[in-house]
Coordinates of C-alpha atoms and ligand atoms in Angstrom, one line a residue:
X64 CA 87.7 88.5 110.8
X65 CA 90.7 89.9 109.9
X66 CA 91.8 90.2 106.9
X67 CA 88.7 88.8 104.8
X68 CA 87.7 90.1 101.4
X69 CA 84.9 93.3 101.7
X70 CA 83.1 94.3 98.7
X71 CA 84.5 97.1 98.8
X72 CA 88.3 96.3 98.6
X73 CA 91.0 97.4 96.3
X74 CA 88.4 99.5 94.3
X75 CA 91.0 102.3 92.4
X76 CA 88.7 105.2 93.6
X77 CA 90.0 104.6 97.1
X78 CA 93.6 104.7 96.7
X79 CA 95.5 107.8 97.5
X80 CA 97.6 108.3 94.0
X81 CA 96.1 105.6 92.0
X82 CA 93.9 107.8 90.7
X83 CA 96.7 110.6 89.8
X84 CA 99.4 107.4 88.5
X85 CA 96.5 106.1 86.2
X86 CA 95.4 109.8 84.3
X87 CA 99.2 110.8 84.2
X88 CA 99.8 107.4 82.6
X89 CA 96.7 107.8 80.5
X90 CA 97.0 111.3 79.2
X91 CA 100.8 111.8 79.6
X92 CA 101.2 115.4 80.3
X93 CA 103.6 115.6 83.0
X94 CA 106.7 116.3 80.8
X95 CA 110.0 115.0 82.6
X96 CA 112.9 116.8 82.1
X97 CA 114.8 114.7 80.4
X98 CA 111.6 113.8 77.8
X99 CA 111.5 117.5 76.3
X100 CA 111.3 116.2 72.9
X101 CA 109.1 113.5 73.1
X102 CA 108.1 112.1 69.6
X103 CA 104.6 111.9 68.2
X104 CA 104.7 108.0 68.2
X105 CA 105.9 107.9 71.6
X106 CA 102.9 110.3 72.8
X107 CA 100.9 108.4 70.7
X108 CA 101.9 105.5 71.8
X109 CA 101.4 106.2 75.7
X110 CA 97.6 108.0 75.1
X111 CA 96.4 105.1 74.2
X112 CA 97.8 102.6 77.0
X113 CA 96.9 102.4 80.7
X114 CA 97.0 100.6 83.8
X115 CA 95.3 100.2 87.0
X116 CA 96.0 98.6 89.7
X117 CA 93.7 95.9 92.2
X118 CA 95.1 95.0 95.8
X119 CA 93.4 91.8 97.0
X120 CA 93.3 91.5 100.5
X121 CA 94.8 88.8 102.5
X122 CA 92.5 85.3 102.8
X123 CA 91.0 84.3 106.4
X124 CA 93.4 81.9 108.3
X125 CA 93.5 80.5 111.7
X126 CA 96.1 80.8 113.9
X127 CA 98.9 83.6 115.8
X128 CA 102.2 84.4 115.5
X129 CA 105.1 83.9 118.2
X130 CA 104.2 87.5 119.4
X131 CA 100.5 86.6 119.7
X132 CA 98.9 88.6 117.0
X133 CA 96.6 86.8 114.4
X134 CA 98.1 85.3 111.3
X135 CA 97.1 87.0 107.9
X136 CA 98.6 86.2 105.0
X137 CA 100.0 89.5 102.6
X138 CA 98.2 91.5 100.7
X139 CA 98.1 91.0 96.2
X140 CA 98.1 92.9 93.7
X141 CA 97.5 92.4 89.8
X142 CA 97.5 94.9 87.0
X143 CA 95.5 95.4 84.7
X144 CA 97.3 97.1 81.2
X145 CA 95.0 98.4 79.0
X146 CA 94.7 100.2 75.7
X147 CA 91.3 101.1 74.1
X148 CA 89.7 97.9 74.1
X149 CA 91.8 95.0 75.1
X150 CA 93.6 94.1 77.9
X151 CA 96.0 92.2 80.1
X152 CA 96.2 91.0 83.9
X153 CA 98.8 89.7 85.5
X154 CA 99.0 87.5 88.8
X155 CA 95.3 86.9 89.4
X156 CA 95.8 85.7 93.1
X157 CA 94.8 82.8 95.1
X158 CA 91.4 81.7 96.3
X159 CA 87.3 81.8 94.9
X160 CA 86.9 84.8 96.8
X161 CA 89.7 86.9 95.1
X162 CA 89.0 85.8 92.0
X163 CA 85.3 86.9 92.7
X164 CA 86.4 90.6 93.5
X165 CA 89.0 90.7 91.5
X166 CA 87.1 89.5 87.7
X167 CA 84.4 91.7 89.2
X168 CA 86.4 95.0 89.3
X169 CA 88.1 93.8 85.8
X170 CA 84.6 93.0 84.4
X171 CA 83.7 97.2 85.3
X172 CA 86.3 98.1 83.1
X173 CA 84.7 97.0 79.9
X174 CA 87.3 95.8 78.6
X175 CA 88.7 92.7 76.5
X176 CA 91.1 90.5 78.5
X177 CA 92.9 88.7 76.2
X178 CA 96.0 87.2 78.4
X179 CA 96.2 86.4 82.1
X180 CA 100.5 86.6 83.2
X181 CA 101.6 85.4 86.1
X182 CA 105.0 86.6 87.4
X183 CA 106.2 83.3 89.3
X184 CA 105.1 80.4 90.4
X185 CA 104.3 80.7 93.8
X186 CA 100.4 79.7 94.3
X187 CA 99.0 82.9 95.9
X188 CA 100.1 84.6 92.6
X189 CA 98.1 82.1 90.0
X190 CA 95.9 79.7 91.6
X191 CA 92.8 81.4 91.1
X192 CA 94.0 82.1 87.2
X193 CA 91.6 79.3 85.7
X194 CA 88.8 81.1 87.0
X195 CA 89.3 84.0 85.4
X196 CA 90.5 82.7 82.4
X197 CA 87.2 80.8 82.2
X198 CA 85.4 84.2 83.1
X199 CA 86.9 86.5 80.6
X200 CA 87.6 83.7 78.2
X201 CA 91.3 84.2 78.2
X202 CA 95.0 82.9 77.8
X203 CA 97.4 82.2 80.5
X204 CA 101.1 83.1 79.8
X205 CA 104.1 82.9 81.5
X206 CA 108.1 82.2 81.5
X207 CA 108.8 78.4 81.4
X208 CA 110.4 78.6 84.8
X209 CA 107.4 79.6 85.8
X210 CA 105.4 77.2 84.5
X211 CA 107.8 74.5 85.9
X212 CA 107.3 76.1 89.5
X213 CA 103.5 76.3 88.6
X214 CA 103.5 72.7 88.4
X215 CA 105.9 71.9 91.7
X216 CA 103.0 74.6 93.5
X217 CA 100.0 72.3 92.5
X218 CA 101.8 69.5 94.2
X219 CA 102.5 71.0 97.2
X220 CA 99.2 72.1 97.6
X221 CA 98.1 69.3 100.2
X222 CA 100.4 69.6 102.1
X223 CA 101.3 73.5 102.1
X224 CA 98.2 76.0 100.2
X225 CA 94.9 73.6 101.2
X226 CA 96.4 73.4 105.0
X227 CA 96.6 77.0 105.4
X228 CA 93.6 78.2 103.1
X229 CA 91.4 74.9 103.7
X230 CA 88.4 74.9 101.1
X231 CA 89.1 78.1 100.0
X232 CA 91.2 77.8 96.6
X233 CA 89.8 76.6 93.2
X234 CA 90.8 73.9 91.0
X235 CA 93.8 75.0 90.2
X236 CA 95.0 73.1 87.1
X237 CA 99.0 74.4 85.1
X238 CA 97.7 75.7 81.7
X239 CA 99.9 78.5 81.3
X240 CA 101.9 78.8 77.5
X241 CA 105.1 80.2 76.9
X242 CA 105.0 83.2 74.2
X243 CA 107.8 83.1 71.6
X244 CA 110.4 85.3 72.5
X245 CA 108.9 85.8 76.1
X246 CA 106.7 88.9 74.3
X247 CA 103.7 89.4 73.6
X248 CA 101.3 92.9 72.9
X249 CA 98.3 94.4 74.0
X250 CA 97.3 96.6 70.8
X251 CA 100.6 96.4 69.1
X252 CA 102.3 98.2 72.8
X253 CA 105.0 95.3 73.8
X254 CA 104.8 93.4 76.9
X255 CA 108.1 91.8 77.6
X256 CA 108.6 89.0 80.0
X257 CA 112.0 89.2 81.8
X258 CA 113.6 86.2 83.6
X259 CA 115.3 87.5 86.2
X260 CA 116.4 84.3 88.5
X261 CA 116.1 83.0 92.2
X262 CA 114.2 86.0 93.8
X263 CA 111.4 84.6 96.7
X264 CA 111.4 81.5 94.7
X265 CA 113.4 79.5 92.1
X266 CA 112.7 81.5 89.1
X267 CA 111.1 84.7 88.6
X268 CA 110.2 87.2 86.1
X269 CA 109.0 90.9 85.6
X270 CA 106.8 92.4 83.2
X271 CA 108.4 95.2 81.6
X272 CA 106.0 97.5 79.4
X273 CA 108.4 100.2 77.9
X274 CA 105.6 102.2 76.6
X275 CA 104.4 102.9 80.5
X276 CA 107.8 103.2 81.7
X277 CA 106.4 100.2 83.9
X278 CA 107.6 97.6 85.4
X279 CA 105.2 94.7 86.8
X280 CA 107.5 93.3 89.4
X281 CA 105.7 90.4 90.8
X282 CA 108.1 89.1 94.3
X283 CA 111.0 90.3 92.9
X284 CA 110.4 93.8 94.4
X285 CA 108.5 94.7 97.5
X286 CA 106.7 97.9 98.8
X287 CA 106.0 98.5 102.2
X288 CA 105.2 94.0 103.0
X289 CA 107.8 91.8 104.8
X290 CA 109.5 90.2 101.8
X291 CA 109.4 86.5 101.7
X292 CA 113.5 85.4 102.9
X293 CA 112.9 81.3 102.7
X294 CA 114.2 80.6 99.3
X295 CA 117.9 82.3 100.7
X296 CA 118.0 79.1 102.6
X297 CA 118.0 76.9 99.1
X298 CA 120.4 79.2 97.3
X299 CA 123.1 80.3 99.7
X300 CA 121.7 83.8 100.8
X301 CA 120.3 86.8 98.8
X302 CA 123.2 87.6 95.9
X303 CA 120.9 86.2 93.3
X304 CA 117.8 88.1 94.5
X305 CA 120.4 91.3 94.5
X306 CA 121.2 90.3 90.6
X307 CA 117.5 90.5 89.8
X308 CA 117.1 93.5 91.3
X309 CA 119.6 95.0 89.6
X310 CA 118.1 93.0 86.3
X311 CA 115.2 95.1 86.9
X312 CA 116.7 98.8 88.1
X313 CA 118.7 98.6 84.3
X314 CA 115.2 98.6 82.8
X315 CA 115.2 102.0 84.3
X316 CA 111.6 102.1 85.0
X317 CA 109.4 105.3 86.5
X318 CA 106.7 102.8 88.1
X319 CA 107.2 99.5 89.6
X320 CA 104.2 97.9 90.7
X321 CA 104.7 95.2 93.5
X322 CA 103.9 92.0 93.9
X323 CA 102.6 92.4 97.5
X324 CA 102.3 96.0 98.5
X325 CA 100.9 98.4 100.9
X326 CA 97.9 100.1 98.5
X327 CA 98.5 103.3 100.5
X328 CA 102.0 103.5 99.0
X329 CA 102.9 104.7 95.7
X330 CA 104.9 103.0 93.1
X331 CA 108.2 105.1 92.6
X332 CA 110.5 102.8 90.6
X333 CA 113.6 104.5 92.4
X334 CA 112.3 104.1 96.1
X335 CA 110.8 100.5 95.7
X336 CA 114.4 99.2 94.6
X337 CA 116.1 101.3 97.2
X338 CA 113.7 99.1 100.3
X339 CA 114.1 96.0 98.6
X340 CA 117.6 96.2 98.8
X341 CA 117.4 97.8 101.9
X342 CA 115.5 94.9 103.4
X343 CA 118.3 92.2 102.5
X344 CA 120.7 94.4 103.8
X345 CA 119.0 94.1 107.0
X346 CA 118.5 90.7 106.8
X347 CA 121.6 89.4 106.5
X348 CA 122.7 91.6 109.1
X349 CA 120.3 90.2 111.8
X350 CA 121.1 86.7 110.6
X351 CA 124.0 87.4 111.8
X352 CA 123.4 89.1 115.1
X353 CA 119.4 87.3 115.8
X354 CA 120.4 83.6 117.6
X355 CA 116.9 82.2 116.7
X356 CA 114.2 82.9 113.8
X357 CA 112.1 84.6 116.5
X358 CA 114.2 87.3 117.8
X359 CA 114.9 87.5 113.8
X360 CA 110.7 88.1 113.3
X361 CA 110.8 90.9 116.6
X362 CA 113.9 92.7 115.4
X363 CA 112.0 92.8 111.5
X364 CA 109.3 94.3 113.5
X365 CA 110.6 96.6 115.8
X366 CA 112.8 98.0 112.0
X367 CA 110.1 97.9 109.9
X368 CA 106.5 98.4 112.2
X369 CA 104.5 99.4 109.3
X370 CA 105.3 96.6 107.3
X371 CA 102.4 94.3 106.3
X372 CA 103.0 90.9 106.3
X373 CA 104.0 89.3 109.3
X374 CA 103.1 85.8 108.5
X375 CA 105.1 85.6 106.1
X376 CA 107.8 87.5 107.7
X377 CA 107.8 84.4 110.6
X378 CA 107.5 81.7 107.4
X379 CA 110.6 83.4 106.0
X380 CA 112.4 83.5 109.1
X381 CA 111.3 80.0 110.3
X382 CA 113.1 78.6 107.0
X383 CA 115.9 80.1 107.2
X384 CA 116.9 79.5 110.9
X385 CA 115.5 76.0 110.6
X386 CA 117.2 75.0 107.1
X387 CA 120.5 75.5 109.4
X388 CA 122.0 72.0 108.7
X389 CA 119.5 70.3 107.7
X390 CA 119.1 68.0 104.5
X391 CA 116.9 66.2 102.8
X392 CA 113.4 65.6 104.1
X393 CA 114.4 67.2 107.5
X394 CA 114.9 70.3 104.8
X395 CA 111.5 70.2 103.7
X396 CA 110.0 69.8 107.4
X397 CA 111.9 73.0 107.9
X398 CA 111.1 75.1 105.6
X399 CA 107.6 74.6 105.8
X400 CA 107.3 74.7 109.0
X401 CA 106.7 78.5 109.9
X402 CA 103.6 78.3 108.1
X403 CA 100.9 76.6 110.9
Ligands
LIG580 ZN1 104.0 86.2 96.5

């Protein structure tokens, strides 16, 4: 079937460059021009602090898309930032069978997780976090936007997550905490939440570890996946998506990891904003030019044909071109409705 977890998947030794990203975070050679004199508490500082990175695949699902291919669902990623014994994941994913790979590959680390974040709170980024919470014996934190979202998530899961992925997602209950200051460490190295707005959904944050140069970008940046466009429909098009991204190009990080990403891609800071933007740019310009959401879906396509994603590609688009004068519960009909 395609699409459905292997044993195999995500495992850092297969990745072109994950291998490369992790020693150079690791060890730190690699001096950048501007970094000549680095000081001995900054090199410090870095040795001692990693990260790796897991890409879940996409769940099984029934169904096609208006051009006939199979629906699949996007592929997730979570991070996993890690000094010399503890450690911290973020966005743990969606159903029983992610978690499964997922706590496994964290459990061959060997390390201690002490905090699970989750980025926003869209379901296929958290739902699986009580799992693995259980599992490792961990906390959950996030931004109180998203544990607000969290909460409207669980609700909507009859008649949204448990259509689509039927039987497949845990119990799924909100126990996420805020941290005072949105920070919080993994040996003494800061881990900075950063609310950044309306991105894909209502409220979003980053994770910004300074130490790694790092962001952890959840859906507020994309790489080389068909971003999800519905939530332009709720707030009058993509400006405030734009402000976050420009929230998260002042941290001026080196890495960005993604949300949803293509795991054969790397995870330049600088390129990752420049297709993000890039792909509102676009959008708005075929929202102009497409009449209906599907010509909207084959003109994404025929721009963007390595893109994973296209389910939600057609969810996005079905929003938006359906939203179009609607109100009320008709709204919520139509924004839902690109997903069966
Ligand atoms: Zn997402």
């Amino acid at each position: 079937m395609p699409g459905s977890p292997r044993a195999d998947q995500g495992i850092g030794q297969g990745h072109p460059g994950r291998g490369d990203r992790l020693a150079s975070a690791m060890v730190v050679p690699e001096p950048e021009p501007e970094e000549v004199v680095v000081s001995t508490k900054k090199q410090d500082a870095v040795a001692s602090l990693g990260y790796d990175v897991f890409v879940n695949e996409a769940p099984p699902q029934d169904g096609v898309l208006p051009n006939g291919e199979p629906r699949v669902f996007s592929p997730m990623a979570s991070t996993l930032i890690y000094g010399r014994e503890d450690a911290v994941l973020t966005d743990p994913g969606m159903t029983l069978e992610q978690a499964r790979v997922l706590g496994d590959w964290v459990a061959e680390k060997g390390k201690n997780l002490t905090d699970i974040f989750v980025t926003h709170g869209h379901g296929d980024h958290w739902f699986a976090a009580g799992m693995l919470a259980e599992r490792f014996g961990a906390r959950v934190v996030a931004g109180a936007g998203t544990i607000a979202e969290m909460g409207r998530n669980l609700a909507m899961r009859s008649v949204l997550w448990d259509k689509v992925y039927a039987g497949l997602i845990p119990p799924s209950p909100v126990t996420a905490v805020t941290v005072p200051d949105n920070r919080f460490t993994v040996e003494g190295h800061d881990l900075v939440i950063v609310e950044v707005g309306p991105t894909d959904t209502v409220d979003s944050t980053v994770l910004h570890v300074p130490d790694l140069d790092l962001v952890v970008a959840g859906d507020v940046i994309y790489n080389g996946v068909h971003m999800f466009l519905a939530q332009g429909a709720l707030v009058g098009g993509f400006g405030p998506w734009r402000e976050a991204i420009d929230t998260v190009a002042a941290l001026r990080p080196r890495l960005i990891v993604a949300g949803h990403q293509n795991k054969q891609l790397d995870e330049d800071a600088e390129r990752t904003i420049a297709e993000t933007r890039q792909y509102l740019d676009d959008a708005d310009e075929l929202l102009k030019t497409a009449p209906a959401a599907v010509d909207f879906f084959l003109a994404k396509i025929e721009r963007y044909p390595g893109y994973l994603g296209r389910t939600v590609l057609w969810a996005g688009a079905s929003a938006l071109y359906g939203a179009r004068g609607q109100a009320g519960e008709d709204l919520g009909k139509a924004l839902l409705s690109g997903w069966f």
